[in-house]
Amino acid sequence: EEYWINRALEMEEKRSKVTAQYIETFREQYGKAIQNIHKDIAKFYARFADQNNVSFKEARRILNSMELEEFHWTVEEYLKTARENVFSNHWTKELENASMKVRVSRLEGMLVDVQHEVEMLAAFQMDAFTELLTRIYTDTYYESAFTIFKGVGVGYSFSAIDSRRINKALERPWASDAANFSTRIWSNKDKLVDTLNKTLTQMIIQGKAPDETIAKVAK
């Protein structure tokens, strides 16, 4: 009994260390996203602010031809990134639509920049979570087999891990709302985008300074 308890605790500790490494990576990615959104907001205020303030009327002003051309170049870069990575089809479609727009407000342009940062963050999370959970599932499968062999003193043949079994496990709903990991990540992303859009719009309407706006968004 002591053997089985110790082996279970060893495997759990190993899994926890692996997970902790991924959590730290997530923290770094969130930090980078905040820095990039900070730059997007600062650039917006630098271009359109009057005495450190952007009125809602100015924020809704349509981009001129030169600004619109720059916006389209930026969107094309975002589209290239979206197509090369695991971005949501919905965001790719939104970017395609944005690339054809002939009337874009200053605020809309900034919100596209901000949403793209969040979309990249969600795509990173999706890749990293899939990699982490696949690793944990696979390692646990083989280490459990080895533990049993050693514990009972008898070895026997067993099948190699099947990738379809892993995919099935990852697709399985795991929470009370019947969401799996993928659904939860994209759902959280949508909530974050909606919150950021409302926060930025409201703070411009309220005439908030850029530092206050950035602090609110970072929180």
mmCIF file of C-alpha atoms in Angstrom:
data_model
loop_
_atom_site.group_PDB
_atom_site.id
_atom_site.type_symbol
_atom_site.label_atom_id
_atom_site.label_comp_id
_atom_site.label_asym_id
_atom_site.label_seq_id
_atom_site.Cartn_x
_atom_site.Cartn_y
_atom_site.Cartn_z
ATOM 1 C CA GLU A 1 0.000 0.000 0.000
ATOM 2 C CA GLU A 2 2.839 2.404 0.838
ATOM 3 C CA TYR A 3 4.403 1.743 -2.577
ATOM 4 C CA TRP A 4 1.206 2.685 -4.458
ATOM 5 C CA ILE A 5 0.680 5.812 -2.354
ATOM 6 C CA ASN A 6 4.261 7.024 -2.865
ATOM 7 C CA ARG A 7 4.171 6.378 -6.601
ATOM 8 C CA ALA A 8 0.859 8.231 -6.961
ATOM 9 C CA LEU A 9 2.235 11.199 -5.039
ATOM 10 C CA GLU A 10 5.426 11.228 -7.146
ATOM 11 C CA MET A 11 3.432 11.291 -10.383
ATOM 12 C CA GLU A 12 1.151 14.021 -9.060
ATOM 13 C CA GLU A 13 4.131 16.142 -8.023
ATOM 14 C CA LYS A 14 5.717 15.712 -11.431
ATOM 15 C CA ARG A 15 2.478 16.744 -13.184
ATOM 16 C CA SER A 16 2.205 19.800 -10.913
ATOM 17 C CA LYS A 17 5.730 20.937 -11.794
ATOM 18 C CA VAL A 18 5.010 20.612 -15.511
ATOM 19 C CA THR A 19 1.775 22.565 -15.128
ATOM 20 C CA ALA A 20 3.511 25.288 -13.097
ATOM 21 C CA GLN A 21 5.955 25.822 -15.971
ATOM 22 C CA TYR A 22 3.075 26.336 -18.388
ATOM 23 C CA ILE A 23 1.308 28.718 -15.997
ATOM 24 C CA GLU A 24 4.436 30.876 -15.883
ATOM 25 C CA THR A 25 4.503 30.904 -19.687
ATOM 26 C CA PHE A 26 0.857 32.018 -19.706
ATOM 27 C CA ARG A 27 1.741 34.868 -17.341
ATOM 28 C CA GLU A 28 4.469 36.002 -19.724
ATOM 29 C CA GLN A 29 2.086 35.921 -22.682
ATOM 30 C CA TYR A 30 -0.516 37.970 -20.811
ATOM 31 C CA GLY A 31 2.230 40.459 -19.930
ATOM 32 C CA LYS A 32 3.208 40.795 -23.589
ATOM 33 C CA ALA A 33 -0.438 41.238 -24.608
ATOM 34 C CA ILE A 34 -0.874 44.018 -22.037
ATOM 35 C CA GLN A 35 2.278 45.759 -23.302
ATOM 36 C CA ASN A 36 1.088 45.594 -26.914
ATOM 37 C CA ILE A 37 -2.397 46.861 -26.042
ATOM 38 C CA HIS A 38 -0.713 49.638 -24.051
ATOM 39 C CA LYS A 39 1.156 50.637 -27.222
ATOM 40 C CA ASP A 40 -2.061 50.513 -29.294
ATOM 41 C CA ILE A 41 -3.876 52.830 -26.870
ATOM 42 C CA ALA A 42 -0.886 55.163 -26.506
ATOM 43 C CA LYS A 43 -0.586 55.428 -30.294
ATOM 44 C CA PHE A 44 -4.299 56.201 -30.569
ATOM 45 C CA TYR A 45 -4.059 59.033 -28.037
ATOM 46 C CA ALA A 46 -0.820 60.353 -29.557
ATOM 47 C CA ARG A 47 -2.459 60.673 -32.979
ATOM 48 C CA PHE A 48 -5.896 61.943 -32.063
ATOM 49 C CA ALA A 49 -5.742 63.489 -28.579
ATOM 50 C CA ASP A 50 -6.166 67.174 -27.839
ATOM 51 C CA GLN A 51 -4.474 68.057 -24.542
ATOM 52 C CA ASN A 52 -4.237 64.413 -23.452
ATOM 53 C CA ASN A 53 -7.879 63.724 -24.236
ATOM 54 C CA VAL A 54 -9.782 62.216 -27.158
ATOM 55 C CA SER A 55 -13.395 63.293 -27.453
ATOM 56 C CA PHE A 56 -15.937 60.694 -28.488
ATOM 57 C CA LYS A 57 -16.723 62.837 -31.519
ATOM 58 C CA GLU A 58 -13.076 62.733 -32.609
ATOM 59 C CA ALA A 59 -12.874 58.989 -31.881
ATOM 60 C CA ARG A 60 -15.802 58.373 -34.217
ATOM 61 C CA ARG A 61 -14.326 60.474 -37.011
ATOM 62 C CA ILE A 62 -13.748 58.483 -40.203
ATOM 63 C CA LEU A 63 -10.146 57.744 -41.180
ATOM 64 C CA ASN A 64 -8.849 59.793 -44.083
ATOM 65 C CA SER A 65 -7.490 58.104 -47.215
ATOM 66 C CA MET A 66 -3.914 57.851 -45.915
ATOM 67 C CA GLU A 67 -5.015 56.554 -42.505
ATOM 68 C CA LEU A 68 -7.394 54.075 -44.160
ATOM 69 C CA GLU A 69 -4.597 52.745 -46.350
ATOM 70 C CA GLU A 70 -2.415 52.258 -43.267
ATOM 71 C CA PHE A 71 -5.324 50.487 -41.546
ATOM 72 C CA HIS A 72 -5.710 48.091 -44.495
ATOM 73 C CA TRP A 73 -1.976 47.298 -44.425
ATOM 74 C CA THR A 74 -2.241 46.479 -40.716
ATOM 75 C CA VAL A 75 -5.297 44.270 -41.254
ATOM 76 C CA GLU A 76 -3.484 42.362 -44.011
ATOM 77 C CA GLU A 77 -0.659 41.622 -41.561
ATOM 78 C CA TYR A 78 -3.204 40.440 -38.992
ATOM 79 C CA LEU A 79 -4.856 38.234 -41.629
ATOM 80 C CA LYS A 80 -1.529 36.632 -42.485
ATOM 81 C CA THR A 81 -0.934 35.831 -38.804
ATOM 82 C CA ALA A 82 -4.484 34.525 -38.347
ATOM 83 C CA ARG A 83 -4.227 32.177 -41.322
ATOM 84 C CA GLU A 84 -0.854 30.813 -40.217
ATOM 85 C CA ASN A 85 -2.015 30.091 -36.658
ATOM 86 C CA VAL A 86 -4.981 28.443 -34.920
ATOM 87 C CA PHE A 87 -7.182 31.531 -34.866
ATOM 88 C CA SER A 88 -10.952 31.344 -34.766
ATOM 89 C CA ASN A 89 -12.657 31.311 -38.158
ATOM 90 C CA HIS A 90 -14.898 34.096 -36.907
ATOM 91 C CA TRP A 91 -11.957 36.482 -36.360
ATOM 92 C CA THR A 92 -10.412 35.596 -39.716
ATOM 93 C CA LYS A 93 -13.744 36.416 -41.360
ATOM 94 C CA GLU A 94 -13.957 39.707 -39.460
ATOM 95 C CA LEU A 95 -10.487 40.651 -40.667
ATOM 96 C CA GLU A 96 -11.397 39.791 -44.244
ATOM 97 C CA ASN A 97 -14.435 42.058 -43.977
ATOM 98 C CA ALA A 98 -12.349 44.836 -42.381
ATOM 99 C CA SER A 99 -9.821 44.652 -45.219
ATOM 100 C CA MET A 100 -12.570 45.646 -47.676
ATOM 101 C CA LYS A 101 -14.109 48.487 -45.643
ATOM 102 C CA VAL A 102 -13.954 51.968 -47.143
ATOM 103 C CA ARG A 103 -15.299 53.726 -44.027
ATOM 104 C CA VAL A 104 -13.566 53.010 -40.726
ATOM 105 C CA SER A 105 -13.653 55.208 -37.645
ATOM 106 C CA ARG A 106 -10.593 55.949 -35.546
ATOM 107 C CA LEU A 107 -12.091 54.020 -32.628
ATOM 108 C CA GLU A 108 -12.901 51.003 -34.811
ATOM 109 C CA GLY A 109 -9.295 50.943 -35.984
ATOM 110 C CA MET A 110 -7.957 50.845 -32.426
ATOM 111 C CA LEU A 111 -10.454 48.181 -31.354
ATOM 112 C CA VAL A 112 -9.263 45.953 -34.211
ATOM 113 C CA ASP A 113 -5.691 46.311 -32.880
ATOM 114 C CA VAL A 114 -6.794 45.427 -29.343
ATOM 115 C CA GLN A 115 -8.918 42.455 -30.394
ATOM 116 C CA HIS A 116 -6.092 41.023 -32.474
ATOM 117 C CA GLU A 117 -3.866 40.938 -29.377
ATOM 118 C CA VAL A 118 -6.566 39.019 -27.491
ATOM 119 C CA GLU A 119 -7.109 36.645 -30.420
ATOM 120 C CA MET A 120 -3.379 35.875 -30.503
ATOM 121 C CA LEU A 121 -3.448 35.254 -26.756
ATOM 122 C CA ALA A 122 -6.358 32.803 -27.117
ATOM 123 C CA ALA A 123 -4.656 30.998 -30.007
ATOM 124 C CA PHE A 124 -1.495 30.633 -27.904
ATOM 125 C CA GLN A 125 -3.538 29.284 -25.001
ATOM 126 C CA MET A 126 -5.239 26.766 -27.266
ATOM 127 C CA ASP A 127 -1.916 25.438 -28.563
ATOM 128 C CA ALA A 128 -0.271 25.407 -25.140
ATOM 129 C CA PHE A 129 -3.201 23.757 -23.343
ATOM 130 C CA THR A 130 -3.449 21.058 -25.998
ATOM 131 C CA GLU A 131 0.289 20.413 -25.724
ATOM 132 C CA LEU A 132 0.186 20.371 -21.904
ATOM 133 C CA LEU A 133 -2.811 18.063 -21.572
ATOM 134 C CA THR A 134 -1.523 15.714 -24.271
ATOM 135 C CA ARG A 135 1.807 15.504 -22.459
ATOM 136 C CA ILE A 136 0.156 14.847 -19.093
ATOM 137 C CA TYR A 137 -2.186 12.212 -20.538
ATOM 138 C CA THR A 138 0.638 10.412 -22.372
ATOM 139 C CA ASP A 139 3.152 10.526 -19.502
ATOM 140 C CA THR A 140 0.565 9.350 -16.981
ATOM 141 C CA TYR A 141 -0.465 6.461 -19.225
ATOM 142 C CA TYR A 142 3.075 5.085 -19.605
ATOM 143 C CA GLU A 143 4.214 5.844 -16.062
ATOM 144 C CA SER A 144 1.133 4.128 -14.635
ATOM 145 C CA ALA A 145 1.889 1.028 -16.696
ATOM 146 C CA PHE A 146 5.494 1.020 -15.485
ATOM 147 C CA THR A 147 4.358 1.488 -11.894
ATOM 148 C CA ILE A 148 2.026 -1.509 -12.141
ATOM 149 C CA PHE A 149 4.744 -3.694 -13.696
ATOM 150 C CA LYS A 150 7.177 -2.763 -10.930
ATOM 151 C CA GLY A 151 4.591 -3.081 -8.181
ATOM 152 C CA VAL A 152 3.363 -6.540 -9.108
ATOM 153 C CA GLY A 153 6.768 -7.730 -10.356
ATOM 154 C CA VAL A 154 5.343 -8.886 -13.684
ATOM 155 C CA GLY A 155 5.633 -7.240 -17.110
ATOM 156 C CA TYR A 156 3.171 -7.705 -19.934
ATOM 157 C CA SER A 157 2.545 -6.209 -23.347
ATOM 158 C CA PHE A 158 0.150 -3.266 -23.672
ATOM 159 C CA SER A 159 -0.904 -1.059 -26.553
ATOM 160 C CA ALA A 160 0.810 2.232 -27.359
ATOM 161 C CA ILE A 161 -1.135 5.410 -26.672
ATOM 162 C CA ASP A 162 -3.663 6.215 -29.383
ATOM 163 C CA SER A 163 -3.841 9.882 -30.468
ATOM 164 C CA ARG A 164 -7.562 9.455 -31.106
ATOM 165 C CA ARG A 165 -8.032 8.492 -27.456
ATOM 166 C CA ILE A 166 -6.211 11.649 -26.374
ATOM 167 C CA ASN A 167 -8.314 13.843 -28.679
ATOM 168 C CA LYS A 168 -11.475 12.217 -27.368
ATOM 169 C CA ALA A 169 -10.386 12.944 -23.791
ATOM 170 C CA LEU A 170 -9.604 16.593 -24.604
ATOM 171 C CA GLU A 171 -12.968 17.045 -26.305
ATOM 172 C CA ARG A 172 -14.845 15.669 -23.309
ATOM 173 C CA PRO A 173 -16.876 18.251 -21.320
ATOM 174 C CA TRP A 174 -15.256 18.602 -17.901
ATOM 175 C CA ALA A 175 -17.215 21.359 -16.151
ATOM 176 C CA SER A 176 -20.759 21.898 -14.925
ATOM 177 C CA ASP A 177 -21.575 24.052 -17.962
ATOM 178 C CA ALA A 178 -20.743 21.115 -20.289
ATOM 179 C CA ALA A 179 -17.787 23.002 -21.804
ATOM 180 C CA ASN A 180 -14.512 21.374 -22.830
ATOM 181 C CA PHE A 181 -11.134 23.133 -22.739
ATOM 182 C CA SER A 182 -11.424 24.500 -26.285
ATOM 183 C CA THR A 183 -14.911 25.895 -25.737
ATOM 184 C CA ARG A 184 -13.883 27.482 -22.445
ATOM 185 C CA ILE A 185 -10.852 29.229 -23.973
ATOM 186 C CA TRP A 186 -12.778 30.726 -26.903
ATOM 187 C CA SER A 187 -15.698 31.676 -24.633
ATOM 188 C CA ASN A 188 -13.355 33.488 -22.225
ATOM 189 C CA LYS A 189 -11.746 35.232 -25.205
ATOM 190 C CA ASP A 190 -15.111 36.523 -26.427
ATOM 191 C CA LYS A 191 -15.950 37.830 -22.943
ATOM 192 C CA LEU A 192 -12.579 39.578 -22.688
ATOM 193 C CA VAL A 193 -12.939 41.207 -26.120
ATOM 194 C CA ASP A 194 -16.436 42.430 -25.242
ATOM 195 C CA THR A 195 -15.262 43.827 -21.900
ATOM 196 C CA LEU A 196 -12.276 45.604 -23.447
ATOM 197 C CA ASN A 197 -14.360 47.144 -26.233
ATOM 198 C CA LYS A 198 -16.941 48.462 -23.765
ATOM 199 C CA THR A 199 -14.258 49.710 -21.358
ATOM 200 C CA LEU A 200 -12.319 51.582 -24.043
ATOM 201 C CA THR A 201 -15.444 53.142 -25.529
ATOM 202 C CA GLN A 202 -16.798 54.217 -22.137
ATOM 203 C CA MET A 203 -13.505 55.729 -21.016
ATOM 204 C CA ILE A 204 -13.248 57.771 -24.202
ATOM 205 C CA ILE A 205 -16.843 58.965 -23.727
ATOM 206 C CA GLN A 206 -15.921 59.922 -20.137
ATOM 207 C CA GLY A 207 -12.848 61.792 -21.352
ATOM 208 C CA LYS A 208 -10.359 59.669 -19.404
ATOM 209 C CA ALA A 209 -6.623 60.238 -19.839
ATOM 210 C CA PRO A 210 -4.543 57.496 -21.558
ATOM 211 C CA ASP A 211 -2.752 56.366 -18.375
ATOM 212 C CA GLU A 212 -6.058 55.818 -16.601
ATOM 213 C CA THR A 213 -7.483 53.995 -19.615
ATOM 214 C CA ILE A 214 -4.454 51.714 -19.903
ATOM 215 C CA ALA A 215 -4.525 50.889 -16.178
ATOM 216 C CA LYS A 216 -8.210 49.966 -16.429
ATOM 217 C CA VAL A 217 -7.607 47.730 -19.460
ATOM 218 C CA ALA A 218 -4.626 46.017 -17.839
ATOM 219 C CA LYS A 219 -6.714 45.222 -14.762
#
